[in-house]
mmCIF file of C-alpha atoms in Angstrom:
data_model
loop_
_atom_site.group_PDB
_atom_site.id
_atom_site.type_symbol
_atom_site.label_atom_id
_atom_site.label_comp_id
_atom_site.label_asym_id
_atom_site.label_seq_id
_atom_site.Cartn_x
_atom_site.Cartn_y
_atom_site.Cartn_z
ATOM 1 C CA MET N 161 -33.716 -31.379 -93.467
ATOM 2 C CA THR N 162 -36.945 -30.235 -91.976
ATOM 3 C CA CYS N 163 -36.415 -32.454 -88.925
ATOM 4 C CA THR N 164 -32.929 -31.068 -88.269
ATOM 5 C CA VAL N 165 -34.109 -27.469 -88.331
ATOM 6 C CA THR N 166 -36.957 -28.292 -86.028
ATOM 7 C CA TRP N 167 -34.661 -29.795 -83.346
ATOM 8 C CA TRP N 168 -32.301 -26.848 -83.602
ATOM 9 C CA GLU N 169 -35.156 -24.423 -83.081
ATOM 10 C CA ILE N 170 -36.289 -26.429 -80.114
ATOM 11 C CA ALA N 171 -32.786 -26.307 -78.530
ATOM 12 C CA VAL N 172 -32.498 -22.553 -79.029
ATOM 13 C CA GLY N 173 -35.918 -22.041 -77.495
ATOM 14 C CA LEU N 174 -35.022 -24.079 -74.432
ATOM 15 C CA LEU N 175 -31.794 -22.109 -73.879
ATOM 16 C CA MET N 176 -33.617 -18.808 -74.169
ATOM 17 C CA ASN N 177 -36.237 -19.914 -71.664
ATOM 18 C CA ALA N 178 -33.527 -21.013 -69.234
ATOM 19 C CA ALA N 179 -31.765 -17.665 -69.573
ATOM 20 C CA LEU N 180 -35.032 -15.853 -68.920
ATOM 21 C CA VAL N 181 -35.672 -17.872 -65.776
ATOM 22 C CA VAL N 182 -32.161 -17.205 -64.418
ATOM 23 C CA SER N 183 -32.392 -13.478 -65.095
ATOM 24 C CA GLU N 184 -35.651 -13.234 -63.219
ATOM 25 C CA PHE N 185 -34.430 -15.228 -60.201
ATOM 26 C CA PRO N 186 -33.792 -12.936 -57.149
ATOM 27 C CA ALA N 187 -30.141 -11.989 -56.950
ATOM 28 C CA SER N 188 -30.276 -12.089 -53.159
ATOM 29 C CA GLY N 189 -30.682 -15.817 -53.302
ATOM 30 C CA PHE N 190 -27.119 -16.157 -54.551
ATOM 31 C CA ASN N 191 -25.369 -13.149 -52.969
ATOM 32 C CA VAL N 192 -26.448 -12.538 -49.356
ATOM 33 C CA LYS N 193 -24.835 -9.514 -47.687
ATOM 34 C CA LEU N 194 -24.681 -9.781 -43.879
ATOM 35 C CA ASP N 195 -24.874 -6.659 -41.656
ATOM 36 C CA THR N 196 -21.655 -6.013 -39.623
ATOM 37 C CA PRO N 197 -22.416 -5.544 -35.885
ATOM 38 C CA ALA N 198 -21.743 -2.059 -34.542
ATOM 39 C CA PRO N 199 -18.748 -1.449 -32.248
ATOM 40 C CA GLU N 200 -19.479 -1.588 -28.533
ATOM 41 C CA PHE N 201 -17.613 -0.089 -25.563
ATOM 42 C CA LEU N 202 -16.882 -2.536 -22.752
ATOM 43 C CA PRO N 203 -17.135 -1.397 -19.091
ATOM 44 C CA SER N 204 -14.095 0.572 -17.876
ATOM 45 C CA PRO N 205 -13.339 2.929 -14.941
ATOM 46 C CA LEU N 206 -14.462 6.402 -16.029
ATOM 47 C CA ASN N 207 -12.950 8.359 -13.103
ATOM 48 C CA VAL N 208 -9.295 7.619 -12.372
ATOM 49 C CA THR N 209 -6.773 9.235 -10.005
ATOM 50 C CA PHE N 210 -2.987 9.054 -10.180
ATOM 51 C CA ARG N 211 -0.131 10.689 -8.312
ATOM 52 C CA ARG N 212 2.329 13.058 -9.939
ATOM 53 C CA GLY N 213 5.063 11.136 -11.751
ATOM 54 C CA GLU N 214 3.132 7.871 -12.070
ATOM 55 C CA LEU N 215 2.067 6.103 -15.272
ATOM 56 C CA ALA N 216 -1.554 7.149 -15.860
ATOM 57 C CA VAL N 217 -3.646 4.595 -17.767
ATOM 58 C CA LEU N 218 -7.114 5.343 -19.165
ATOM 59 C CA ARG N 219 -8.610 2.013 -20.224
ATOM 60 C CA CYS N 220 -10.834 1.976 -23.316
ATOM 61 C CA SER N 221 -12.011 -1.426 -24.560
ATOM 62 C CA VAL N 222 -13.968 -1.714 -27.823
ATOM 63 C CA TYR N 223 -15.751 -4.863 -28.985
ATOM 64 C CA ASN N 224 -16.566 -5.490 -32.681
ATOM 65 C CA ILE N 225 -14.311 -2.665 -33.830
ATOM 66 C CA GLY N 226 -13.801 -4.288 -37.235
ATOM 67 C CA THR N 227 -11.760 -2.083 -39.555
ATOM 68 C CA LYS N 228 -12.594 1.137 -37.711
ATOM 69 C CA THR N 229 -10.025 3.231 -35.822
ATOM 70 C CA VAL N 230 -9.915 4.324 -32.174
ATOM 71 C CA VAL N 231 -9.032 7.983 -31.613
ATOM 72 C CA TRP N 232 -8.097 9.646 -28.291
ATOM 73 C CA ARG N 233 -8.400 13.394 -27.681
ATOM 74 C CA ARG N 234 -8.774 15.859 -24.827
ATOM 75 C CA GLN N 235 -12.265 17.249 -24.521
ATOM 76 C CA GLU N 236 -11.175 20.882 -24.767
ATOM 77 C CA ASN N 237 -9.034 20.206 -27.845
ATOM 78 C CA SER N 238 -10.426 18.937 -31.141
ATOM 79 C CA PHE N 239 -6.980 17.879 -32.360
ATOM 80 C CA PRO N 240 -6.447 14.134 -31.646
ATOM 81 C CA LEU N 241 -3.763 12.779 -29.348
ATOM 82 C CA THR N 242 -3.644 9.355 -30.987
ATOM 83 C CA SER N 243 -5.136 7.566 -33.986
ATOM 84 C CA GLY N 244 -5.040 3.797 -33.891
ATOM 85 C CA THR N 245 -1.633 2.846 -32.485
ATOM 86 C CA MET N 246 0.003 6.053 -33.716
ATOM 87 C CA THR N 247 0.694 9.074 -31.481
ATOM 88 C CA VAL N 248 -0.289 12.253 -33.297
ATOM 89 C CA VAL N 249 0.894 14.937 -30.847
ATOM 90 C CA ALA N 250 4.561 15.738 -30.229
ATOM 91 C CA ASP N 251 4.629 14.347 -26.686
ATOM 92 C CA ASP N 252 6.752 11.255 -26.110
ATOM 93 C CA ARG N 253 4.985 10.632 -22.794
ATOM 94 C CA ILE N 254 1.797 9.611 -24.617
ATOM 95 C CA GLN N 255 1.308 6.224 -26.231
ATOM 96 C CA ILE N 256 -1.350 3.582 -26.865
ATOM 97 C CA GLY N 257 -1.459 0.301 -24.995
ATOM 98 C CA HIS N 258 -2.760 -2.242 -27.508
ATOM 99 C CA VAL N 259 -2.122 -5.889 -28.306
ATOM 100 C CA ASP N 260 -3.208 -7.422 -31.593
ATOM 101 C CA PHE N 261 -6.490 -9.324 -31.403
ATOM 102 C CA LYS N 262 -7.289 -7.637 -28.071
ATOM 103 C CA TYR N 263 -10.062 -5.176 -27.298
ATOM 104 C CA GLN N 264 -7.920 -2.690 -25.321
ATOM 105 C CA TRP N 265 -6.978 0.683 -26.725
ATOM 106 C CA ASP N 266 -5.602 2.243 -23.533
ATOM 107 C CA LEU N 267 -4.251 5.780 -23.420
ATOM 108 C CA MET N 268 -1.044 5.825 -21.352
ATOM 109 C CA ILE N 269 0.621 8.996 -20.054
ATOM 110 C CA LYS N 270 4.082 8.534 -18.553
ATOM 111 C CA ASN N 271 5.267 10.839 -15.754
ATOM 112 C CA VAL N 272 1.773 12.310 -15.446
ATOM 113 C CA GLN N 273 1.600 15.914 -14.180
ATOM 114 C CA PRO N 274 -1.170 18.093 -12.670
ATOM 115 C CA GLU N 275 -1.519 19.925 -15.998
ATOM 116 C CA ASP N 276 -2.571 16.593 -17.594
ATOM 117 C CA GLU N 277 -5.679 16.590 -15.416
ATOM 118 C CA GLY N 278 -9.007 16.877 -17.238
ATOM 119 C CA MET N 279 -11.527 15.116 -19.459
ATOM 120 C CA TYR N 280 -10.415 12.675 -22.177
ATOM 121 C CA GLU N 281 -12.448 11.147 -25.006
ATOM 122 C CA CYS N 282 -12.095 7.683 -26.532
ATOM 123 C CA GLN N 283 -13.866 7.694 -29.909
ATOM 124 C CA VAL N 284 -14.422 5.140 -32.642
ATOM 125 C CA ALA N 285 -13.994 6.894 -35.996
ATOM 126 C CA SER N 286 -17.480 6.710 -37.500
ATOM 127 C CA THR N 287 -20.259 8.845 -38.940
ATOM 128 C CA ASN N 288 -22.153 8.027 -35.730
ATOM 129 C CA LYS N 289 -21.063 10.748 -33.289
ATOM 130 C CA ASN N 290 -22.399 8.734 -30.368
ATOM 131 C CA MET N 291 -19.512 6.261 -30.644
ATOM 132 C CA ARG N 292 -17.454 7.914 -27.901
ATOM 133 C CA ILE N 293 -16.891 7.614 -24.163
ATOM 134 C CA MET N 294 -15.595 10.208 -21.683
ATOM 135 C CA PHE N 295 -12.927 9.705 -18.964
ATOM 136 C CA SER N 296 -12.011 11.980 -16.047
ATOM 137 C CA LEU N 297 -8.328 12.089 -15.034
ATOM 138 C CA THR N 298 -7.307 13.519 -11.637
ATOM 139 C CA VAL N 299 -3.651 14.074 -10.764
ATOM 140 C CA ILE N 300 -2.666 14.652 -7.124
ATOM 141 C CA ASP N 301 0.632 15.918 -5.796
ATOM 142 C CA SER N 302 2.032 13.219 -3.510
ATOM 143 C CA ILE N 303 4.084 15.828 -1.637
ATOM 144 C CA ALA N 304 0.914 17.641 -0.613
ATOM 145 C CA GLU N 305 -0.929 14.440 0.219
ATOM 146 C CA ALA N 306 -2.148 14.718 3.802
ATOM 147 C CA THR N 307 -2.021 11.569 5.898
ATOM 148 C CA ASP N 308 -3.247 10.912 9.422
ATOM 149 C CA ILE N 309 -1.047 8.375 11.228
ATOM 150 C CA SER N 310 -1.182 7.201 14.843
ATOM 151 C CA ILE N 311 0.458 4.534 17.001
ATOM 152 C CA SER N 312 -0.133 2.967 20.417
ATOM 153 C CA GLU N 313 1.116 4.766 23.528
ATOM 154 C CA GLU N 314 4.351 3.980 25.365
ATOM 155 C CA GLN N 315 4.369 0.413 26.683
ATOM 156 C CA PHE N 316 5.710 -1.023 29.990
ATOM 157 C CA VAL N 317 5.596 -4.824 30.135
ATOM 158 C CA GLU N 318 7.222 -7.550 32.203
ATOM 159 C CA ARG N 319 9.590 -9.975 30.565
ATOM 160 C CA GLY N 320 7.607 -12.913 29.158
ATOM 161 C CA GLU N 321 4.395 -10.934 28.765
ATOM 162 C CA PRO N 322 2.868 -10.159 25.322
ATOM 163 C CA VAL N 323 3.388 -6.842 23.526
ATOM 164 C CA THR N 324 0.800 -5.380 21.139
ATOM 165 C CA LEU N 325 1.338 -2.221 19.087
ATOM 166 C CA GLN N 326 -1.176 -0.848 16.567
ATOM 167 C CA CYS N 327 -0.547 1.667 13.776
ATOM 168 C CA ASN N 328 -3.420 3.322 11.880
ATOM 169 C CA VAL N 329 -2.984 5.344 8.680
ATOM 170 C CA THR N 330 -5.706 7.272 6.836
ATOM 171 C CA GLY N 331 -5.101 8.790 3.400
ATOM 172 C CA GLN N 332 -6.774 11.928 2.092
ATOM 173 C CA HIS N 333 -7.315 10.801 -1.513
ATOM 174 C CA TYR N 334 -6.391 7.106 -1.536
ATOM 175 C CA THR N 335 -5.610 4.192 0.748
ATOM 176 C CA PRO N 336 -1.926 3.773 1.696
ATOM 177 C CA ASP N 337 -0.284 0.783 0.037
ATOM 178 C CA GLU N 338 1.695 -0.590 2.988
ATOM 179 C CA ILE N 339 2.909 -0.100 6.577
ATOM 180 C CA ASP N 340 6.408 -1.132 7.698
ATOM 181 C CA TRP N 341 7.623 -1.608 11.285
ATOM 182 C CA PHE N 342 11.093 -0.787 12.675
ATOM 183 C CA ARG N 343 12.758 -1.271 16.088
ATOM 184 C CA ASN N 344 15.759 0.934 16.767
ATOM 185 C CA GLY N 345 16.115 1.470 13.020
ATOM 186 C CA GLU N 346 15.957 -2.240 12.070
ATOM 187 C CA LYS N 347 12.968 -3.548 10.125
ATOM 188 C CA VAL N 348 10.718 -5.925 12.056
ATOM 189 C CA THR N 349 9.369 -8.971 10.200
ATOM 190 C CA SER N 350 7.753 -12.215 11.303
ATOM 191 C CA GLU N 351 10.439 -14.160 9.420
ATOM 192 C CA LYS N 352 13.308 -12.840 11.535
ATOM 193 C CA ARG N 353 11.985 -14.021 14.887
ATOM 194 C CA ARG N 354 9.523 -16.563 16.179
ATOM 195 C CA GLY N 355 6.582 -15.245 18.128
ATOM 196 C CA VAL N 356 6.303 -12.022 16.108
ATOM 197 C CA LYS N 357 3.119 -11.531 14.059
ATOM 198 C CA LEU N 358 2.042 -8.708 11.747
ATOM 199 C CA LEU N 359 -1.700 -8.415 11.132
ATOM 200 C CA LYS N 360 -3.017 -5.978 8.506
ATOM 201 C CA HIS N 361 -6.436 -4.642 7.592
ATOM 202 C CA LEU N 362 -7.225 -2.502 4.527
ATOM 203 C CA SER N 363 -10.364 -0.440 3.832
ATOM 204 C CA ILE N 364 -10.719 1.085 0.355
ATOM 205 C CA VAL N 365 -13.964 2.819 1.264
ATOM 206 C CA HIS N 366 -12.570 4.603 4.334
ATOM 207 C CA ARG N 367 -9.028 4.967 2.876
ATOM 208 C CA THR N 368 -7.510 3.385 5.995
ATOM 209 C CA PHE N 369 -4.712 0.904 6.572
ATOM 210 C CA SER N 370 -4.231 -0.710 9.989
ATOM 211 C CA SER N 371 -1.282 -2.838 11.087
ATOM 212 C CA ILE N 372 -0.849 -4.663 14.421
ATOM 213 C CA LEU N 373 2.583 -5.766 15.661
ATOM 214 C CA SER N 374 2.242 -8.616 18.158
ATOM 215 C CA ILE N 375 5.063 -10.165 20.233
ATOM 216 C CA GLU N 376 3.980 -13.349 22.004
ATOM 217 C CA LYS N 377 6.559 -13.262 24.834
ATOM 218 C CA ALA N 378 8.682 -10.162 25.327
ATOM 219 C CA THR N 379 12.408 -10.446 25.997
ATOM 220 C CA MET N 380 14.821 -7.770 27.192
ATOM 221 C CA GLU N 381 15.959 -7.331 23.561
ATOM 222 C CA ASP N 382 12.440 -6.203 22.589
ATOM 223 C CA SER N 383 12.875 -2.922 24.442
ATOM 224 C CA GLY N 384 13.460 0.115 22.281
ATOM 225 C CA MET N 385 11.959 2.707 19.958
ATOM 226 C CA TYR N 386 9.314 1.348 17.574
ATOM 227 C CA VAL N 387 8.425 3.208 14.356
ATOM 228 C CA CYS N 388 5.603 2.509 11.900
ATOM 229 C CA ARG N 389 6.042 4.021 8.432
ATOM 230 C CA SER N 390 3.383 4.322 5.732
ATOM 231 C CA SER N 391 4.059 3.840 2.020
ATOM 232 C CA ASN N 392 4.043 7.640 1.513
ATOM 233 C CA MET N 393 6.793 8.001 4.144
ATOM 234 C CA HIS N 394 4.723 9.292 7.066
ATOM 235 C CA ILE N 395 5.898 7.917 10.419
ATOM 236 C CA ALA N 396 4.787 7.557 14.041
ATOM 237 C CA ASN N 397 6.835 6.189 16.949
ATOM 238 C CA THR N 398 6.531 4.916 20.507
ATOM 239 C CA LYS N 399 8.742 3.260 23.137
ATOM 240 C CA VAL N 400 8.519 -0.209 24.637
ATOM 241 C CA HIS N 401 10.102 -0.926 28.042
ATOM 242 C CA VAL N 402 10.556 -4.579 28.968
ATOM 243 C CA LEU N 403 11.073 -4.945 32.734
ATOM 244 C CA ASN N 404 13.009 -7.775 34.362
ATOM 245 C CA ALA N 405 10.713 -9.270 37.034
ATOM 246 C CA GLU N 406 13.661 -10.730 39.037
ATOM 247 C CA THR N 407 15.196 -7.338 39.694
ATOM 248 C CA SER N 408 12.289 -4.938 39.429
ATOM 249 C CA ASN N 409 10.117 -6.576 42.146
ATOM 250 C CA LYS N 410 12.342 -7.008 45.236
ATOM 251 C CA LYS N 411 10.863 -8.808 48.200
ATOM 252 C CA ARG N 412 9.707 -6.620 51.061
ATOM 253 C CA GLY N 413 12.536 -5.867 53.490
ATOM 254 C CA THR N 414 15.360 -5.835 50.957
ATOM 255 C CA TYR N 415 15.129 -2.058 50.680
ATOM 256 C CA HIS N 416 15.323 0.267 53.701
ATOM 257 C CA ASP N 417 14.478 3.845 52.951
ATOM 258 C CA GLY N 418 16.064 3.507 49.557
ATOM 259 C CA LEU N 419 19.243 1.734 50.844
ATOM 260 C CA THR N 420 20.448 -1.674 49.745
ATOM 261 C CA ASP N 421 21.166 -4.545 52.156
ATOM 262 C CA GLU N 422 24.883 -3.845 51.969
ATOM 263 C CA GLN N 423 24.383 -0.171 52.730
ATOM 264 C CA VAL N 424 22.129 -1.020 55.670
ATOM 265 C CA SER N 425 24.679 -3.513 56.991
ATOM 266 C CA ASN N 426 27.500 -0.986 56.770
ATOM 267 C CA GLY N 427 25.320 1.567 58.529
ATOM 268 C CA GLN N 428 24.644 -0.811 61.390
ATOM 269 C CA LYS N 429 28.362 -1.538 61.799
ATOM 270 C CA SER N 430 29.090 2.164 61.782
ATOM 271 C CA SER N 431 26.443 2.789 64.487
ATOM 272 C CA ILE N 432 27.883 0.080 66.758
ATOM 273 C CA SER N 433 31.357 1.519 66.312
ATOM 274 C CA ASN N 434 30.117 4.980 67.242
ATOM 275 C CA ILE N 435 28.617 3.581 70.500
ATOM 276 C CA ARG N 436 31.732 1.629 71.499
ATOM 277 C CA GLN N 437 34.083 4.632 71.300
ATOM 278 C CA PRO N 438 32.527 6.754 74.118
ATOM 279 C CA ILE N 439 32.135 3.663 76.372
ATOM 280 C CA PHE N 440 35.821 2.859 76.003
ATOM 281 C CA ALA N 441 36.750 6.457 76.815
ATOM 282 C CA PHE N 442 34.545 6.420 79.938
ATOM 283 C CA ILE N 443 36.179 3.238 81.206
ATOM 284 C CA CYS N 444 39.634 4.703 80.715
ATOM 285 C CA LEU N 445 38.748 7.810 82.716
ATOM 286 C CA CYS N 446 37.388 5.721 85.582
ATOM 287 C CA TYR N 447 40.391 3.403 85.939
ATOM 288 C CA LEU N 448 43.130 5.984 85.237
ATOM 289 C CA PRO N 449 43.380 7.257 88.909
ATOM 290 C CA MET N 450 43.735 3.701 90.163
ATOM 291 C CA PHE N 451 46.627 2.952 87.805
ATOM 292 C CA LYS N 452 48.236 6.280 88.734
ATOM 293 C CA HIS N 453 48.064 5.484 92.477
ATOM 294 C CA PHE N 454 49.442 1.988 91.933
ATOM 295 C CA PHE N 455 52.536 3.140 90.125
ATOM 296 C CA ILE N 456 53.220 5.928 92.671
#
């Protein structure tokens, strides 16, 4: 009996010691809580310009957003435009461009107008007020957009010689998108005819677009009115005259004071005829008395 009690007391003592050791063991050794990285804004254009009526897109990309929410608002208005993927204001032109598992939370404004111009704020909902980034939106009126456009002067070339026309367009706020060429109202492309080349040069910095129309060997059909038209519908025009070398450069002697060979020939015949008439009359007057005496 004594032995049984002794072993039971020993077992209880061991269990109590084990419980004491476990209770004193640092809890962090079993339950480690990792710190969540803070959200981070990725590089995006902060100053954007769009024309009236276009789709304006302000790109806000957030990395490590976690469960937080992206909110868009205008700087002068504390009331939000959007929250997450939901549009808060009563404006069906505004929506969020977002794809699941992507970083983009882009603010999109359809049919943008000059009154939409201003400062916009992309903010990550957080107690940290520094989690925001500012965007500047500029809206220009395409109708009032001034454009400088010029084209080469009037051209006179011989048939078979090359033709080169250059059109330069400079935008006031942005670089033109394209330049199209037309001859007598028909669009000119390198695909429609061999020997025609269109070379283009674009400069974003200087807001210029240059296009060169090159015809390797001109034909009589290449004569006409040439028009270059920019993407914002500004135009410039010039004429090209293709001369036929066989008819335009007559050999010396084929023209006499502006008369053709046939006219000169007819004039010579007329002069001879005018000389013969008085001679014939003179002869008749001389021989008339002789014939009169003979018949008497």
